[in-house]
Amino acid sequence: MSKLIALIAGDGIGPEVVLQATRLLEWYRDKHGYDLGLWRVDLGADRFLRDGTTYPQDIAERIEGEASAVLLGAIGDPRVPSLDYARDILFGLRFGLDLYANVRPVRALSDRLVPLKGRVAKDVNFVVFRENTEGVYVNIGGQFKRGTVDEVAINEDINTRKGVERIIVAAFEYAKAHGHEVVHMADKSNAMRHAHELWQRVFVEVAARYPGIIGKHVYVDALCLYLVQDPTPFKVIVTNNLFGDIVTDLGAALQGGLGMAGSANVHSAVPGRVAMFEPVHGSAPALAGRDVANPFAAFLTVGMLLEHLGYAGQEARIERTVAEAIDARQCTRDVGGELGTAAAADAFLARMPTA
Ligand code: NAD
Ligand code: IPM
Ligand code: MN
């Protein structure tokens, strides 16, 4: 049965990298007979500025009812400073589809890209499980006496038993499936005694259900220190929405930059429910329209998408090809090459093994 992929190119460099990622999907469809349907969805700043549309009900329903996956470029445009439309789209997908696990691999694919002194690619190889439906991102809160000297601004931090447990379980299930012996949980329970006491308690409870896997707690500030000093002990990290966002940009730096980091937003590891895939990077407005954006984060994201849809081995195959392209310097300038976005994608596609 055909698998429908909704393509939301979005803003800034989003359309440029999604164009190349679409070529990769078409390559799989045309050269390998993958039964993929491609549905281009016009959402983002241009659409919003044109007719006020952010994330309409009919598109949400078609995505939920008909699509197998969503591939999103990036949303965010300086012409719309409030970014309300961007949250509507991004959180409309993440929350609306209950994509509670934001899975962000931090895997360096070439020694050359690792910025840490004395470290090589194999030293940087972990996956962050970022809670994706709660925390401060739900935007429960408000402002009072705005613009006065007495003004108050509140963003509540929502942590539910169900939400905390399911992301921790997802991390342990991943560790179990991949033979990892340690899962790290990062919080700030020393400062946030209510919410993160819940994280601590649930983490210990869940860890007890996985004999053979050790649950180790780490404060998120110290985690940032350790990841730079020595990332080798980290294989699986689970954390909340905000900390996961921050830690994965740090992680992207360990991989060679945001042009190298892909991600999946999934309801669970089991296929069958629509999931959303996006590079970790944003719309990089300063790079937009200049044919300089690195398309590899989007390619690695396509790898995660295909793997999730059941095309086994494609994530690793795309990773290997990206690694080879990096080593051959057939890549964009941010990762030490001299090619533009389109030329880097051409070289990548020419390199993809056909068997
Ligand atoms: P950004 O990720 O767009 O850029 C951060 C840095 O990384 C910049 O120096 C940029 O040039 C570089 N970079 C990012 N992607 C790159 C690529 N593919 N190739 C080469 N270099 C790349 O983050 P920002 O500047 O903080 O945010 C810009 C806008 O994007 C904001 O509106 C933000 O809210 C939005 N954003 C959206 C998403 C998303 O839609 N998933 C993710 C992150 C940021
Ligand atoms: C990301 C982005 C988003 C987030 C922004 C654009 C709201 O930084 O996907 O990493 O914080 O989740
Ligand atoms: Mn981010």
PDB file of N, CA and C in Angstrom, residues 232-281:
ATOM      1  N   THR A 232      32.044   9.910  25.706  1.00  0.00           N
ATOM      2  CA  THR A 232      32.021   8.457  25.477  1.00  0.00           C
ATOM      3  C   THR A 232      31.111   7.657  26.414  1.00  0.00           C
ATOM      4  N   PRO A 233      30.890   8.048  27.679  1.00  0.00           N
ATOM      5  CA  PRO A 233      30.016   7.200  28.500  1.00  0.00           C
ATOM      6  C   PRO A 233      28.533   7.301  28.129  1.00  0.00           C
ATOM      7  N   PHE A 234      28.162   8.242  27.280  1.00  0.00           N
ATOM      8  CA  PHE A 234      26.740   8.484  27.016  1.00  0.00           C
ATOM      9  C   PHE A 234      26.263   7.728  25.780  1.00  0.00           C
ATOM     10  N   LYS A 235      25.216   6.958  25.964  1.00  0.00           N
ATOM     11  CA  LYS A 235      24.630   6.197  24.856  1.00  0.00           C
ATOM     12  C   LYS A 235      23.162   6.561  24.680  1.00  0.00           C
ATOM     13  N   VAL A 236      22.424   6.660  25.795  1.00  0.00           N
ATOM     14  CA  VAL A 236      21.008   7.018  25.746  1.00  0.00           C
ATOM     15  C   VAL A 236      20.757   8.054  26.846  1.00  0.00           C
ATOM     16  N   ILE A 237      20.223   9.187  26.453  1.00  0.00           N
ATOM     17  CA  ILE A 237      19.929  10.258  27.414  1.00  0.00           C
ATOM     18  C   ILE A 237      18.445  10.581  27.308  1.00  0.00           C
ATOM     19  N   VAL A 238      17.771  10.634  28.443  1.00  0.00           N
ATOM     20  CA  VAL A 238      16.363  11.024  28.432  1.00  0.00           C
ATOM     21  C   VAL A 238      16.218  12.289  29.264  1.00  0.00           C
ATOM     22  N   THR A 239      15.423  13.212  28.747  1.00  0.00           N
ATOM     23  CA  THR A 239      15.258  14.474  29.465  1.00  0.00           C
ATOM     24  C   THR A 239      13.971  15.157  29.027  1.00  0.00           C
ATOM     25  N   ASN A 240      13.695  16.289  29.659  1.00  0.00           N
ATOM     26  CA  ASN A 240      12.431  16.971  29.359  1.00  0.00           C
ATOM     27  C   ASN A 240      12.544  17.795  28.070  1.00  0.00           C
ATOM     28  N   ASN A 241      11.452  18.415  27.733  1.00  0.00           N
ATOM     29  CA  ASN A 241      11.325  19.094  26.451  1.00  0.00           C
ATOM     30  C   ASN A 241      12.369  20.212  26.288  1.00  0.00           C
ATOM     31  N   LEU A 242      12.445  21.091  27.248  1.00  0.00           N
ATOM     32  CA  LEU A 242      13.350  22.246  27.120  1.00  0.00           C
ATOM     33  C   LEU A 242      14.820  21.827  27.193  1.00  0.00           C
ATOM     34  N   PHE A 243      15.141  20.989  28.165  1.00  0.00           N
ATOM     35  CA  PHE A 243      16.542  20.573  28.282  1.00  0.00           C
ATOM     36  C   PHE A 243      16.962  19.773  27.049  1.00  0.00           C
ATOM     37  N   GLY A 244      16.029  18.977  26.532  1.00  0.00           N
ATOM     38  CA  GLY A 244      16.339  18.175  25.342  1.00  0.00           C
ATOM     39  C   GLY A 244      16.609  19.061  24.138  1.00  0.00           C
ATOM     40  N   ASP A 245      15.884  20.156  24.048  1.00  0.00           N
ATOM     41  CA  ASP A 245      16.123  21.105  22.958  1.00  0.00           C
ATOM     42  C   ASP A 245      17.546  21.644  23.049  1.00  0.00           C
ATOM     43  N   ILE A 246      17.927  22.062  24.247  1.00  0.00           N
ATOM     44  CA  ILE A 246      19.236  22.704  24.421  1.00  0.00           C
ATOM     45  C   ILE A 246      20.370  21.685  24.257  1.00  0.00           C
ATOM     46  N   VAL A 247      20.213  20.545  24.908  1.00  0.00           N
ATOM     47  CA  VAL A 247      21.285  19.529  24.858  1.00  0.00           C
ATOM     48  C   VAL A 247      21.518  19.044  23.425  1.00  0.00           C
ATOM     49  N   THR A 248      20.455  19.027  22.600  1.00  0.00           N
ATOM     50  CA  THR A 248      20.652  18.509  21.238  1.00  0.00           C
ATOM     51  C   THR A 248      21.285  19.549  20.302  1.00  0.00           C
ATOM     52  N   ASP A 249      21.220  20.818  20.633  1.00  0.00           N
ATOM     53  CA  ASP A 249      22.030  21.772  19.856  1.00  0.00           C
ATOM     54  C   ASP A 249      23.499  21.615  20.258  1.00  0.00           C
ATOM     55  N   LEU A 250      23.745  21.393  21.535  1.00  0.00           N
ATOM     56  CA  LEU A 250      25.127  21.080  21.954  1.00  0.00           C
ATOM     57  C   LEU A 250      25.592  19.797  21.248  1.00  0.00           C
ATOM     58  N   GLY A 251      24.703  18.820  21.235  1.00  0.00           N
ATOM     59  CA  GLY A 251      25.016  17.554  20.551  1.00  0.00           C
ATOM     60  C   GLY A 251      25.320  17.784  19.080  1.00  0.00           C
ATOM     61  N   ALA A 252      24.533  18.651  18.435  1.00  0.00           N
ATOM     62  CA  ALA A 252      24.764  18.931  17.009  1.00  0.00           C
ATOM     63  C   ALA A 252      26.171  19.488  16.797  1.00  0.00           C
ATOM     64  N   ALA A 253      26.625  20.303  17.741  1.00  0.00           N
ATOM     65  CA  ALA A 253      27.986  20.847  17.620  1.00  0.00           C
ATOM     66  C   ALA A 253      29.011  19.714  17.646  1.00  0.00           C
ATOM     67  N   LEU A 254      28.753  18.684  18.432  1.00  0.00           N
ATOM     68  CA  LEU A 254      29.681  17.545  18.502  1.00  0.00           C
ATOM     69  C   LEU A 254      29.677  16.732  17.209  1.00  0.00           C
ATOM     70  N   GLN A 255      28.596  16.865  16.430  1.00  0.00           N
ATOM     71  CA  GLN A 255      28.462  16.121  15.166  1.00  0.00           C
ATOM     72  C   GLN A 255      28.999  16.890  13.973  1.00  0.00           C
ATOM     73  N   GLY A 256      29.335  18.150  14.173  1.00  0.00           N
ATOM     74  CA  GLY A 256      29.803  18.947  13.049  1.00  0.00           C
ATOM     75  C   GLY A 256      28.876  20.098  12.711  1.00  0.00           C
ATOM     76  N   GLY A 257      27.890  20.338  13.554  1.00  0.00           N
ATOM     77  CA  GLY A 257      27.008  21.487  13.355  1.00  0.00           C
ATOM     78  C   GLY A 257      25.579  21.070  13.083  1.00  0.00           C
ATOM     79  N   LEU A 258      24.713  22.074  13.014  1.00  0.00           N
ATOM     80  CA  LEU A 258      23.289  21.778  12.837  1.00  0.00           C
ATOM     81  C   LEU A 258      22.976  21.214  11.455  1.00  0.00           C
ATOM     82  N   GLY A 259      23.868  21.396  10.534  1.00  0.00           N
ATOM     83  CA  GLY A 259      23.661  20.817   9.207  1.00  0.00           C
ATOM     84  C   GLY A 259      23.841  19.312   9.170  1.00  0.00           C
ATOM     85  N   MET A 260      24.173  18.729  10.329  1.00  0.00           N
ATOM     86  CA  MET A 260      24.446  17.281  10.381  1.00  0.00           C
ATOM     87  C   MET A 260      23.491  16.525  11.312  1.00  0.00           C
ATOM     88  N   ALA A 261      22.477  17.196  11.854  1.00  0.00           N
ATOM     89  CA  ALA A 261      21.645  16.563  12.891  1.00  0.00           C
ATOM     90  C   ALA A 261      20.212  16.346  12.420  1.00  0.00           C
ATOM     91  N   GLY A 262      19.801  15.083  12.405  1.00  0.00           N
ATOM     92  CA  GLY A 262      18.427  14.741  12.033  1.00  0.00           C
ATOM     93  C   GLY A 262      17.610  14.376  13.256  1.00  0.00           C
ATOM     94  N   SER A 263      16.291  14.316  13.094  1.00  0.00           N
ATOM     95  CA  SER A 263      15.460  13.936  14.250  1.00  0.00           C
ATOM     96  C   SER A 263      14.134  13.347  13.817  1.00  0.00           C
ATOM     97  N   ALA A 264      13.551  12.594  14.755  1.00  0.00           N
ATOM     98  CA  ALA A 264      12.225  12.003  14.555  1.00  0.00           C
ATOM     99  C   ALA A 264      11.331  12.407  15.713  1.00  0.00           C
ATOM    100  N   ASN A 265      10.078  12.689  15.405  1.00  0.00           N
ATOM    101  CA  ASN A 265       9.065  12.918  16.437  1.00  0.00           C
ATOM    102  C   ASN A 265       8.058  11.786  16.294  1.00  0.00           C
ATOM    103  N   VAL A 266       8.023  10.896  17.283  1.00  0.00           N
ATOM    104  CA  VAL A 266       7.190   9.703  17.111  1.00  0.00           C
ATOM    105  C   VAL A 266       6.288   9.480  18.318  1.00  0.00           C
ATOM    106  N   HIS A 267       5.182   8.811  18.061  1.00  0.00           N
ATOM    107  CA  HIS A 267       4.296   8.452  19.170  1.00  0.00           C
ATOM    108  C   HIS A 267       4.830   7.225  19.888  1.00  0.00           C
ATOM    109  N   SER A 268       5.420   6.343  19.132  1.00  0.00           N
ATOM    110  CA  SER A 268       6.094   5.205  19.728  1.00  0.00           C
ATOM    111  C   SER A 268       7.000   4.642  18.656  1.00  0.00           C
ATOM    112  N   ALA A 269       7.831   3.700  19.039  1.00  0.00           N
ATOM    113  CA  ALA A 269       8.765   3.146  18.068  1.00  0.00           C
ATOM    114  C   ALA A 269       8.052   2.289  17.024  1.00  0.00           C
ATOM    115  N   VAL A 270       6.822   1.903  17.304  1.00  0.00           N
ATOM    116  CA  VAL A 270       6.082   1.005  16.418  1.00  0.00           C
ATOM    117  C   VAL A 270       5.506   1.799  15.250  1.00  0.00           C
ATOM    118  N   PRO A 271       5.761   1.359  14.006  1.00  0.00           N
ATOM    119  CA  PRO A 271       5.167   2.072  12.881  1.00  0.00           C
ATOM    120  C   PRO A 271       3.651   1.907  12.855  1.00  0.00           C
ATOM    121  N   GLY A 272       2.984   2.676  12.019  1.00  0.00           N
ATOM    122  CA  GLY A 272       1.537   2.516  11.919  1.00  0.00           C
ATOM    123  C   GLY A 272       0.806   3.780  12.298  1.00  0.00           C
ATOM    124  N   ARG A 273       1.474   4.625  13.079  1.00  0.00           N
ATOM    125  CA  ARG A 273       0.884   5.911  13.436  1.00  0.00           C
ATOM    126  C   ARG A 273       1.732   6.987  12.808  1.00  0.00           C
ATOM    127  N   VAL A 274       1.082   8.021  12.320  1.00  0.00           N
ATOM    128  CA  VAL A 274       1.860   9.036  11.600  1.00  0.00           C
ATOM    129  C   VAL A 274       2.883   9.689  12.533  1.00  0.00           C
ATOM    130  N   ALA A 275       4.086   9.842  12.017  1.00  0.00           N
ATOM    131  CA  ALA A 275       5.163  10.461  12.779  1.00  0.00           C
ATOM    132  C   ALA A 275       5.722  11.622  11.962  1.00  0.00           C
ATOM    133  N   MET A 276       6.475  12.484  12.622  1.00  0.00           N
ATOM    134  CA  MET A 276       6.983  13.689  11.955  1.00  0.00           C
ATOM    135  C   MET A 276       8.512  13.730  12.062  1.00  0.00           C
ATOM    136  N   PHE A 277       9.133  14.067  10.959  1.00  0.00           N
ATOM    137  CA  PHE A 277      10.601  14.020  10.881  1.00  0.00           C
ATOM    138  C   PHE A 277      11.107  15.398  10.453  1.00  0.00           C
ATOM    139  N   GLU A 278      12.131  15.868  11.135  1.00  0.00           N
ATOM    140  CA  GLU A 278      12.664  17.201  10.807  1.00  0.00           C
ATOM    141  C   GLU A 278      14.132  17.273  11.189  1.00  0.00           C
ATOM    142  N   PRO A 279      14.908  18.015  10.414  1.00  0.00           N
ATOM    143  CA  PRO A 279      16.272  18.274  10.872  1.00  0.00           C
ATOM    144  C   PRO A 279      16.201  19.032  12.196  1.00  0.00           C
ATOM    145  N   VAL A 280      17.274  18.947  13.001  1.00  0.00           N
ATOM    146  CA  VAL A 280      17.275  19.674  14.278  1.00  0.00           C
ATOM    147  C   VAL A 280      17.393  21.188  14.029  1.00  0.00           C
ATOM    148  N   HIS A 281      17.976  21.541  12.905  1.00  0.00           N
ATOM    149  CA  HIS A 281      18.197  22.970  12.661  1.00  0.00           C
ATOM    150  C   HIS A 281      16.918  23.729  12.361  1.00  0.00           C
TER     151      HIS A 281
END
